[in-house]
Amino acid sequence: MAKIDFKGIDEYSKRMEVLFKDTEKVVREAVHEGASVVADEIKAGLKGLPIEEGENGLPPVGTPENKLSGVSRKQKSDLIDSFGLAPIENDNGYIHTKAGVDGYGSIPTAKYPNGVPNAMLMRSIESGTTFRNKQPVFRTAVNRSRKRCEKKMQETIDEKIKEIME
């Protein structure tokens, strides 16, 4: 009868157990690294929004006949300052984060005495309205950075697995 002798299988098994236990931690780090690549691209897109101001530096007023193609300096600043990533969550095994804007703009209006909600302003810029031309900042940034994000996530996962397995 033949005899088979495996050397190091116990050590390999232990490392696989550690890898299994640390899977969520590794994936969270990869998501964080990938999201930062996308976030940088979105922030660059926000910084690239064209400036269009009305009287006294106030946001301009658009009409269906004369649609806006930009934002005021203050609105642009508010969007950049309010941009961020949500905390990384585990939703039934789906580890993710979200990018977006939060809070209110710094220019009060009659309808919005606390300032226009930044999410509403960003939606109008992203998708366009009857008074604003569409300028998809988030969509184009995500599409432009997708491959770099995937590559960064893969590098992070490979690096962490290598650390665990050594």
Short mmCIF file of N, CA and C in Angstrom, two decimals:
data_model
loop_
_atom_site.label_atom_id
_atom_site.label_comp_id
_atom_site.label_asym_id
_atom_site.label_seq_id
_atom_site.Cartn_x
_atom_site.Cartn_y
_atom_site.Cartn_z
N MET A 1 0.84 -1.16 0.00
CA MET A 1 0.00 0.00 0.00
C MET A 1 0.90 1.24 0.00
N ALA A 2 0.53 2.24 -0.80
CA ALA A 2 1.29 3.48 -0.91
C ALA A 2 1.02 4.39 0.28
N LYS A 3 2.05 5.13 0.63
CA LYS A 3 1.91 6.07 1.74
C LYS A 3 2.14 7.48 1.19
N ILE A 4 1.21 8.40 1.51
CA ILE A 4 1.33 9.79 1.09
C ILE A 4 1.58 10.63 2.32
N ASP A 5 2.58 11.49 2.24
CA ASP A 5 2.95 12.33 3.38
C ASP A 5 2.86 13.79 2.96
N PHE A 6 1.94 14.53 3.59
CA PHE A 6 1.79 15.96 3.33
C PHE A 6 2.54 16.73 4.40
N LYS A 7 3.41 17.60 3.98
CA LYS A 7 4.14 18.43 4.93
C LYS A 7 3.59 19.84 4.86
N GLY A 8 3.36 20.42 6.02
CA GLY A 8 2.90 21.79 6.09
C GLY A 8 1.41 21.98 5.92
N ILE A 9 0.67 20.89 5.82
CA ILE A 9 -0.78 21.02 5.61
C ILE A 9 -1.46 21.63 6.84
N ASP A 10 -0.96 21.33 8.04
CA ASP A 10 -1.55 21.91 9.24
C ASP A 10 -1.34 23.42 9.27
N GLU A 11 -0.14 23.85 8.92
CA GLU A 11 0.16 25.29 8.87
C GLU A 11 -0.72 25.98 7.82
N TYR A 12 -0.86 25.36 6.67
CA TYR A 12 -1.70 25.90 5.60
C TYR A 12 -3.15 26.00 6.07
N SER A 13 -3.61 24.98 6.75
CA SER A 13 -4.98 24.96 7.27
C SER A 13 -5.21 26.08 8.27
N LYS A 14 -4.24 26.32 9.13
CA LYS A 14 -4.35 27.40 10.12
C LYS A 14 -4.43 28.76 9.43
N ARG A 15 -3.62 28.95 8.41
CA ARG A 15 -3.62 30.23 7.69
C ARG A 15 -4.95 30.43 6.94
N MET A 16 -5.49 29.35 6.43
CA MET A 16 -6.80 29.45 5.76
C MET A 16 -7.88 29.82 6.76
N GLU A 17 -7.80 29.30 7.98
CA GLU A 17 -8.76 29.67 9.03
C GLU A 17 -8.65 31.16 9.37
N VAL A 18 -7.43 31.67 9.48
CA VAL A 18 -7.21 33.09 9.75
C VAL A 18 -7.78 33.92 8.61
N LEU A 19 -7.51 33.48 7.39
CA LEU A 19 -8.02 34.20 6.22
C LEU A 19 -9.54 34.22 6.23
N PHE A 20 -10.15 33.11 6.58
CA PHE A 20 -11.61 33.03 6.64
C PHE A 20 -12.15 34.00 7.70
N LYS A 21 -11.50 34.03 8.86
CA LYS A 21 -11.95 34.91 9.94
C LYS A 21 -11.78 36.38 9.58
N ASP A 22 -10.74 36.70 8.81
CA ASP A 22 -10.43 38.09 8.48
C ASP A 22 -11.02 38.53 7.12
N THR A 23 -11.85 37.72 6.52
CA THR A 23 -12.38 38.04 5.20
C THR A 23 -13.10 39.39 5.18
N GLU A 24 -13.98 39.62 6.14
CA GLU A 24 -14.73 40.89 6.14
C GLU A 24 -13.79 42.07 6.31
N LYS A 25 -12.81 41.94 7.18
CA LYS A 25 -11.84 43.01 7.40
C LYS A 25 -11.09 43.32 6.11
N VAL A 26 -10.65 42.29 5.40
CA VAL A 26 -9.92 42.46 4.15
C VAL A 26 -10.80 43.13 3.10
N VAL A 27 -12.05 42.68 2.99
CA VAL A 27 -12.96 43.26 2.00
C VAL A 27 -13.27 44.72 2.34
N ARG A 28 -13.45 45.01 3.62
CA ARG A 28 -13.71 46.40 4.04
C ARG A 28 -12.54 47.31 3.65
N GLU A 29 -11.33 46.84 3.86
CA GLU A 29 -10.16 47.63 3.48
C GLU A 29 -10.11 47.84 1.96
N ALA A 30 -10.45 46.80 1.21
CA ALA A 30 -10.45 46.91 -0.25
C ALA A 30 -11.53 47.89 -0.71
N VAL A 31 -12.70 47.83 -0.10
CA VAL A 31 -13.79 48.75 -0.46
C VAL A 31 -13.37 50.18 -0.14
N HIS A 32 -12.73 50.37 1.00
CA HIS A 32 -12.26 51.70 1.39
C HIS A 32 -11.28 52.25 0.36
N GLU A 33 -10.31 51.43 -0.02
CA GLU A 33 -9.30 51.86 -0.99
C GLU A 33 -9.93 52.15 -2.36
N GLY A 34 -10.83 51.29 -2.80
CA GLY A 34 -11.50 51.51 -4.09
C GLY A 34 -12.39 52.74 -4.06
N ALA A 35 -13.11 52.93 -2.97
CA ALA A 35 -14.01 54.08 -2.85
C ALA A 35 -13.22 55.38 -2.84
N SER A 36 -12.02 55.37 -2.29
CA SER A 36 -11.23 56.61 -2.27
C SER A 36 -10.81 57.00 -3.69
N VAL A 37 -10.57 56.03 -4.55
CA VAL A 37 -10.24 56.32 -5.95
C VAL A 37 -11.44 56.99 -6.62
N VAL A 38 -12.62 56.44 -6.42
CA VAL A 38 -13.84 56.99 -7.01
C VAL A 38 -14.14 58.37 -6.42
N ALA A 39 -13.98 58.50 -5.10
CA ALA A 39 -14.25 59.78 -4.43
C ALA A 39 -13.34 60.89 -4.97
N ASP A 40 -12.08 60.58 -5.20
CA ASP A 40 -11.16 61.57 -5.75
C ASP A 40 -11.62 62.03 -7.13
N GLU A 41 -12.10 61.11 -7.93
CA GLU A 41 -12.58 61.43 -9.27
C GLU A 41 -13.86 62.28 -9.20
N ILE A 42 -14.74 61.96 -8.29
CA ILE A 42 -15.98 62.75 -8.13
C ILE A 42 -15.63 64.16 -7.66
N LYS A 43 -14.72 64.27 -6.70
CA LYS A 43 -14.34 65.59 -6.20
C LYS A 43 -13.71 66.42 -7.32
N ALA A 44 -12.92 65.79 -8.16
CA ALA A 44 -12.34 66.51 -9.31
C ALA A 44 -13.45 66.98 -10.26
N GLY A 45 -14.48 66.14 -10.44
CA GLY A 45 -15.61 66.53 -11.27
C GLY A 45 -16.37 67.70 -10.68
N LEU A 46 -16.54 67.70 -9.36
CA LEU A 46 -17.22 68.82 -8.70
C LEU A 46 -16.40 70.11 -8.85
N LYS A 47 -15.09 69.99 -8.74
CA LYS A 47 -14.23 71.16 -8.89
C LYS A 47 -14.25 71.68 -10.33
N GLY A 48 -14.59 70.81 -11.27
CA GLY A 48 -14.64 71.20 -12.67
C GLY A 48 -15.97 71.77 -13.13
N LEU A 49 -16.95 71.87 -12.22
CA LEU A 49 -18.24 72.45 -12.60
C LEU A 49 -18.04 73.89 -13.05
N PRO A 50 -18.69 74.30 -14.14
CA PRO A 50 -18.54 75.68 -14.59
C PRO A 50 -19.23 76.66 -13.64
N ILE A 51 -18.66 77.85 -13.55
CA ILE A 51 -19.19 78.91 -12.70
C ILE A 51 -20.13 79.77 -13.55
N GLU A 52 -21.29 80.02 -12.98
CA GLU A 52 -22.27 80.89 -13.63
C GLU A 52 -22.99 81.63 -12.51
N GLU A 53 -22.75 82.95 -12.44
CA GLU A 53 -23.32 83.69 -11.33
C GLU A 53 -24.25 84.80 -11.81
N GLY A 54 -25.23 85.06 -10.95
CA GLY A 54 -26.15 86.16 -11.21
C GLY A 54 -25.63 87.42 -10.55
N GLU A 55 -26.54 88.29 -10.17
CA GLU A 55 -26.17 89.55 -9.54
C GLU A 55 -25.59 89.31 -8.14
N ASN A 56 -24.58 90.10 -7.78
CA ASN A 56 -23.95 90.05 -6.46
C ASN A 56 -23.41 88.67 -6.10
N GLY A 57 -23.03 87.87 -7.07
CA GLY A 57 -22.49 86.55 -6.80
C GLY A 57 -23.52 85.51 -6.39
N LEU A 58 -24.81 85.88 -6.47
CA LEU A 58 -25.88 84.94 -6.12
C LEU A 58 -26.06 83.92 -7.22
N PRO A 59 -26.66 82.78 -6.88
CA PRO A 59 -26.92 81.78 -7.92
C PRO A 59 -27.83 82.37 -9.00
N PRO A 60 -27.55 82.06 -10.25
CA PRO A 60 -28.39 82.57 -11.33
C PRO A 60 -29.76 81.88 -11.33
N VAL A 61 -30.69 82.48 -12.01
CA VAL A 61 -32.03 81.91 -12.15
C VAL A 61 -32.18 81.45 -13.59
N GLY A 62 -32.52 80.18 -13.77
CA GLY A 62 -32.69 79.64 -15.10
C GLY A 62 -34.16 79.56 -15.48
N THR A 63 -34.39 79.47 -16.77
CA THR A 63 -35.74 79.31 -17.31
C THR A 63 -35.68 78.22 -18.37
N PRO A 64 -36.84 77.69 -18.77
CA PRO A 64 -36.81 76.69 -19.84
C PRO A 64 -36.20 77.23 -21.14
N GLU A 65 -36.32 78.53 -21.37
CA GLU A 65 -35.75 79.13 -22.58
C GLU A 65 -34.26 79.42 -22.43
N ASN A 66 -33.84 79.71 -21.20
CA ASN A 66 -32.45 80.06 -20.92
C ASN A 66 -31.94 79.17 -19.79
N LYS A 67 -31.61 77.94 -20.14
CA LYS A 67 -31.19 76.96 -19.12
C LYS A 67 -29.81 77.28 -18.56
N LEU A 68 -29.64 76.96 -17.28
CA LEU A 68 -28.35 77.13 -16.62
C LEU A 68 -27.38 76.05 -17.06
N SER A 69 -26.10 76.41 -17.14
CA SER A 69 -25.09 75.40 -17.46
C SER A 69 -24.03 75.32 -16.38
N GLY A 70 -24.20 76.09 -15.31
CA GLY A 70 -23.22 76.08 -14.23
C GLY A 70 -23.87 76.37 -12.89
N VAL A 71 -23.02 76.59 -11.91
CA VAL A 71 -23.45 76.91 -10.54
C VAL A 71 -22.66 78.13 -10.07
N SER A 72 -23.15 78.75 -9.01
CA SER A 72 -22.41 79.89 -8.45
C SER A 72 -21.18 79.38 -7.71
N ARG A 73 -20.25 80.26 -7.45
CA ARG A 73 -19.03 79.88 -6.71
C ARG A 73 -19.39 79.31 -5.34
N LYS A 74 -20.37 79.92 -4.69
CA LYS A 74 -20.77 79.48 -3.35
C LYS A 74 -21.42 78.09 -3.41
N GLN A 75 -22.29 77.86 -4.41
CA GLN A 75 -22.91 76.54 -4.55
C GLN A 75 -21.85 75.48 -4.82
N LYS A 76 -20.89 75.80 -5.67
CA LYS A 76 -19.81 74.87 -5.97
C LYS A 76 -19.02 74.54 -4.70
N SER A 77 -18.71 75.56 -3.94
CA SER A 77 -17.98 75.38 -2.68
C SER A 77 -18.80 74.53 -1.70
N ASP A 78 -20.11 74.80 -1.61
CA ASP A 78 -20.98 74.03 -0.72
C ASP A 78 -21.00 72.56 -1.12
N LEU A 79 -21.07 72.28 -2.43
CA LEU A 79 -21.11 70.89 -2.90
C LEU A 79 -19.79 70.17 -2.59
N ILE A 80 -18.68 70.85 -2.83
CA ILE A 80 -17.37 70.24 -2.57
C ILE A 80 -17.21 69.96 -1.08
N ASP A 81 -17.58 70.93 -0.25
CA ASP A 81 -17.44 70.77 1.20
C ASP A 81 -18.36 69.70 1.78
N SER A 82 -19.52 69.51 1.16
CA SER A 82 -20.49 68.55 1.71
C SER A 82 -20.33 67.15 1.13
N PHE A 83 -19.42 66.98 0.18
CA PHE A 83 -19.22 65.66 -0.44
C PHE A 83 -18.49 64.73 0.52
N GLY A 84 -18.88 63.46 0.52
CA GLY A 84 -18.19 62.48 1.34
C GLY A 84 -18.68 61.07 1.08
N LEU A 85 -18.07 60.14 1.77
CA LEU A 85 -18.44 58.73 1.70
C LEU A 85 -19.14 58.33 2.99
N ALA A 86 -20.17 57.52 2.86
CA ALA A 86 -20.87 56.99 4.03
C ALA A 86 -20.00 55.91 4.67
N PRO A 87 -20.24 55.62 5.94
CA PRO A 87 -19.48 54.53 6.57
C PRO A 87 -19.71 53.21 5.82
N ILE A 88 -18.69 52.38 5.79
CA ILE A 88 -18.78 51.09 5.11
C ILE A 88 -19.72 50.20 5.91
N GLU A 89 -20.66 49.57 5.20
CA GLU A 89 -21.66 48.72 5.84
C GLU A 89 -21.61 47.31 5.28
N ASN A 90 -22.06 46.35 6.10
CA ASN A 90 -22.22 44.97 5.66
C ASN A 90 -23.72 44.70 5.63
N ASP A 91 -24.28 44.62 4.44
CA ASP A 91 -25.70 44.42 4.25
C ASP A 91 -25.93 43.01 3.74
N ASN A 92 -26.09 42.06 4.67
CA ASN A 92 -26.27 40.64 4.33
C ASN A 92 -25.15 40.11 3.43
N GLY A 93 -23.91 40.41 3.79
CA GLY A 93 -22.77 39.92 3.03
C GLY A 93 -22.34 40.82 1.89
N TYR A 94 -23.08 41.89 1.63
CA TYR A 94 -22.74 42.85 0.59
C TYR A 94 -22.10 44.05 1.27
N ILE A 95 -20.78 44.14 1.20
CA ILE A 95 -20.04 45.19 1.89
C ILE A 95 -19.88 46.36 0.93
N HIS A 96 -20.39 47.52 1.35
CA HIS A 96 -20.43 48.66 0.43
C HIS A 96 -20.39 49.98 1.18
N THR A 97 -20.22 51.05 0.40
CA THR A 97 -20.33 52.42 0.88
C THR A 97 -21.02 53.23 -0.19
N LYS A 98 -21.41 54.43 0.14
CA LYS A 98 -22.09 55.30 -0.81
C LYS A 98 -21.39 56.65 -0.83
N ALA A 99 -21.35 57.26 -1.99
CA ALA A 99 -20.79 58.60 -2.14
C ALA A 99 -21.94 59.57 -2.35
N GLY A 100 -21.84 60.74 -1.75
CA GLY A 100 -22.90 61.71 -1.94
C GLY A 100 -22.61 63.02 -1.25
N VAL A 101 -23.56 63.93 -1.35
CA VAL A 101 -23.47 65.22 -0.69
C VAL A 101 -24.52 65.27 0.40
N ASP A 102 -24.26 66.08 1.41
CA ASP A 102 -25.13 66.12 2.57
C ASP A 102 -25.32 67.57 2.99
N GLY A 103 -26.34 67.83 3.77
CA GLY A 103 -26.52 69.14 4.36
C GLY A 103 -27.21 70.13 3.44
N TYR A 104 -27.04 71.40 3.79
CA TYR A 104 -27.71 72.49 3.09
C TYR A 104 -26.70 73.50 2.60
N GLY A 105 -27.05 74.17 1.51
CA GLY A 105 -26.21 75.23 0.98
C GLY A 105 -26.20 76.42 1.93
N SER A 106 -25.29 77.33 1.70
CA SER A 106 -25.14 78.47 2.60
C SER A 106 -25.92 79.70 2.15
N ILE A 107 -26.68 79.59 1.07
CA ILE A 107 -27.46 80.72 0.58
C ILE A 107 -28.93 80.46 0.85
N PRO A 108 -29.51 81.17 1.84
CA PRO A 108 -30.94 80.96 2.12
C PRO A 108 -31.83 81.55 1.02
N THR A 109 -32.97 80.92 0.83
CA THR A 109 -33.96 81.42 -0.12
C THR A 109 -35.30 81.49 0.61
N ALA A 110 -36.29 82.04 -0.07
CA ALA A 110 -37.61 82.14 0.55
C ALA A 110 -38.17 80.74 0.82
N LYS A 111 -37.99 79.83 -0.14
CA LYS A 111 -38.51 78.47 0.02
C LYS A 111 -37.65 77.64 0.97
N TYR A 112 -36.34 77.90 0.98
CA TYR A 112 -35.40 77.14 1.81
C TYR A 112 -34.62 78.11 2.70
N PRO A 113 -35.20 78.50 3.84
CA PRO A 113 -34.52 79.46 4.71
C PRO A 113 -33.21 78.93 5.31
N ASN A 114 -33.03 77.62 5.37
CA ASN A 114 -31.77 77.03 5.84
C ASN A 114 -30.77 76.82 4.71
N GLY A 115 -31.15 77.16 3.51
CA GLY A 115 -30.33 76.93 2.32
C GLY A 115 -30.90 75.78 1.52
N VAL A 116 -30.61 75.77 0.24
CA VAL A 116 -31.08 74.70 -0.65
C VAL A 116 -30.39 73.40 -0.26
N PRO A 117 -31.14 72.29 -0.14
CA PRO A 117 -30.49 71.01 0.17
C PRO A 117 -29.45 70.65 -0.90
N ASN A 118 -28.24 70.34 -0.46
CA ASN A 118 -27.17 70.02 -1.41
C ASN A 118 -27.49 68.80 -2.25
N ALA A 119 -28.18 67.81 -1.69
CA ALA A 119 -28.55 66.62 -2.46
C ALA A 119 -29.50 67.00 -3.60
N MET A 120 -30.43 67.91 -3.33
CA MET A 120 -31.36 68.34 -4.37
C MET A 120 -30.63 69.11 -5.47
N LEU A 121 -29.73 70.00 -5.08
CA LEU A 121 -28.94 70.74 -6.06
C LEU A 121 -28.11 69.78 -6.91
N MET A 122 -27.48 68.80 -6.27
CA MET A 122 -26.65 67.85 -7.00
C MET A 122 -27.48 67.01 -7.96
N ARG A 123 -28.67 66.60 -7.53
CA ARG A 123 -29.56 65.84 -8.43
C ARG A 123 -29.93 66.66 -9.65
N SER A 124 -30.19 67.96 -9.46
CA SER A 124 -30.56 68.80 -10.59
C SER A 124 -29.39 68.97 -11.55
N ILE A 125 -28.17 69.02 -11.02
CA ILE A 125 -26.98 69.13 -11.87
C ILE A 125 -26.75 67.80 -12.60
N GLU A 126 -26.87 66.71 -11.87
CA GLU A 126 -26.59 65.37 -12.41
C GLU A 126 -27.57 64.98 -13.52
N SER A 127 -28.85 65.23 -13.30
CA SER A 127 -29.88 64.76 -14.23
C SER A 127 -30.49 65.86 -15.09
N GLY A 128 -30.27 67.11 -14.73
CA GLY A 128 -30.87 68.21 -15.46
C GLY A 128 -32.31 68.43 -15.02
N THR A 129 -32.82 69.61 -15.30
CA THR A 129 -34.20 69.98 -14.98
C THR A 129 -34.74 70.80 -16.13
N THR A 130 -35.93 71.34 -15.94
CA THR A 130 -36.50 72.21 -16.99
C THR A 130 -35.71 73.51 -17.10
N PHE A 131 -34.95 73.87 -16.05
CA PHE A 131 -34.19 75.13 -16.07
C PHE A 131 -32.68 74.93 -16.01
N ARG A 132 -32.20 73.67 -16.02
CA ARG A 132 -30.76 73.41 -15.92
C ARG A 132 -30.37 72.29 -16.88
N ASN A 133 -29.27 72.51 -17.61
CA ASN A 133 -28.74 71.47 -18.48
C ASN A 133 -28.11 70.36 -17.63
N LYS A 134 -28.17 69.16 -18.14
CA LYS A 134 -27.62 67.99 -17.45
C LYS A 134 -26.10 68.02 -17.51
N GLN A 135 -25.45 67.80 -16.34
CA GLN A 135 -24.00 67.66 -16.26
C GLN A 135 -23.70 66.52 -15.30
N PRO A 136 -23.69 65.29 -15.80
CA PRO A 136 -23.54 64.12 -14.92
C PRO A 136 -22.14 63.99 -14.32
N VAL A 137 -21.93 64.56 -13.17
CA VAL A 137 -20.64 64.54 -12.48
C VAL A 137 -20.38 63.16 -11.89
N PHE A 138 -21.32 62.65 -11.10
CA PHE A 138 -21.13 61.37 -10.41
C PHE A 138 -21.03 60.23 -11.43
N ARG A 139 -21.97 60.19 -12.36
CA ARG A 139 -22.02 59.09 -13.32
C ARG A 139 -20.73 59.01 -14.14
N THR A 140 -20.27 60.16 -14.66
CA THR A 140 -19.05 60.13 -15.47
C THR A 140 -17.82 59.81 -14.63
N ALA A 141 -17.79 60.32 -13.40
CA ALA A 141 -16.64 60.03 -12.52
C ALA A 141 -16.56 58.54 -12.19
N VAL A 142 -17.70 57.94 -11.91
CA VAL A 142 -17.73 56.49 -11.60
C VAL A 142 -17.28 55.70 -12.83
N ASN A 143 -17.79 56.06 -14.00
CA ASN A 143 -17.41 55.34 -15.21
C ASN A 143 -15.93 55.51 -15.54
N ARG A 144 -15.40 56.72 -15.33
CA ARG A 144 -13.99 56.98 -15.61
C ARG A 144 -13.06 56.24 -14.65
N SER A 145 -13.49 56.08 -13.40
CA SER A 145 -12.60 55.50 -12.39
C SER A 145 -12.85 54.02 -12.11
N ARG A 146 -13.82 53.43 -12.77
CA ARG A 146 -14.20 52.04 -12.49
C ARG A 146 -13.02 51.07 -12.57
N LYS A 147 -12.27 51.10 -13.64
CA LYS A 147 -11.15 50.15 -13.83
C LYS A 147 -10.05 50.39 -12.78
N ARG A 148 -9.74 51.67 -12.51
CA ARG A 148 -8.73 51.97 -11.50
C ARG A 148 -9.20 51.53 -10.11
N CYS A 149 -10.48 51.70 -9.85
CA CYS A 149 -11.05 51.27 -8.56
C CYS A 149 -10.93 49.76 -8.41
N GLU A 150 -11.34 49.03 -9.43
CA GLU A 150 -11.28 47.57 -9.39
C GLU A 150 -9.83 47.10 -9.20
N LYS A 151 -8.90 47.75 -9.92
CA LYS A 151 -7.50 47.38 -9.81
C LYS A 151 -6.97 47.64 -8.40
N LYS A 152 -7.32 48.79 -7.82
CA LYS A 152 -6.88 49.13 -6.47
C LYS A 152 -7.45 48.14 -5.45
N MET A 153 -8.72 47.77 -5.61
CA MET A 153 -9.33 46.80 -4.70
C MET A 153 -8.64 45.45 -4.81
N GLN A 154 -8.36 45.01 -6.04
CA GLN A 154 -7.70 43.73 -6.25
C GLN A 154 -6.30 43.74 -5.64
N GLU A 155 -5.56 44.85 -5.83
CA GLU A 155 -4.22 44.96 -5.24
C GLU A 155 -4.28 44.89 -3.72
N THR A 156 -5.27 45.56 -3.13
CA THR A 156 -5.42 45.56 -1.67
C THR A 156 -5.72 44.15 -1.16
N ILE A 157 -6.64 43.47 -1.83
CA ILE A 157 -6.99 42.10 -1.42
C ILE A 157 -5.77 41.18 -1.55
N ASP A 158 -5.08 41.26 -2.68
CA ASP A 158 -3.89 40.42 -2.89
C ASP A 158 -2.83 40.68 -1.83
N GLU A 159 -2.62 41.96 -1.50
CA GLU A 159 -1.63 42.32 -0.50
C GLU A 159 -1.99 41.77 0.88
N LYS A 160 -3.26 41.89 1.24
CA LYS A 160 -3.71 41.41 2.56
C LYS A 160 -3.66 39.88 2.64
N ILE A 161 -4.02 39.20 1.58
CA ILE A 161 -3.94 37.73 1.56
C ILE A 161 -2.49 37.29 1.66
N LYS A 162 -1.62 37.98 0.95
CA LYS A 162 -0.20 37.64 1.00
C LYS A 162 0.34 37.80 2.43
N GLU A 163 -0.07 38.89 3.12
CA GLU A 163 0.36 39.11 4.50
C GLU A 163 -0.12 37.98 5.40
N ILE A 164 -1.36 37.56 5.23
CA ILE A 164 -1.92 36.51 6.08
C ILE A 164 -1.26 35.16 5.78
N MET A 165 -1.00 34.87 4.53
CA MET A 165 -0.49 33.55 4.14
C MET A 165 1.01 33.40 4.40
N GLU A 166 1.72 34.50 4.63
CA GLU A 166 3.18 34.37 4.88
C GLU A 166 3.47 34.00 6.30
#
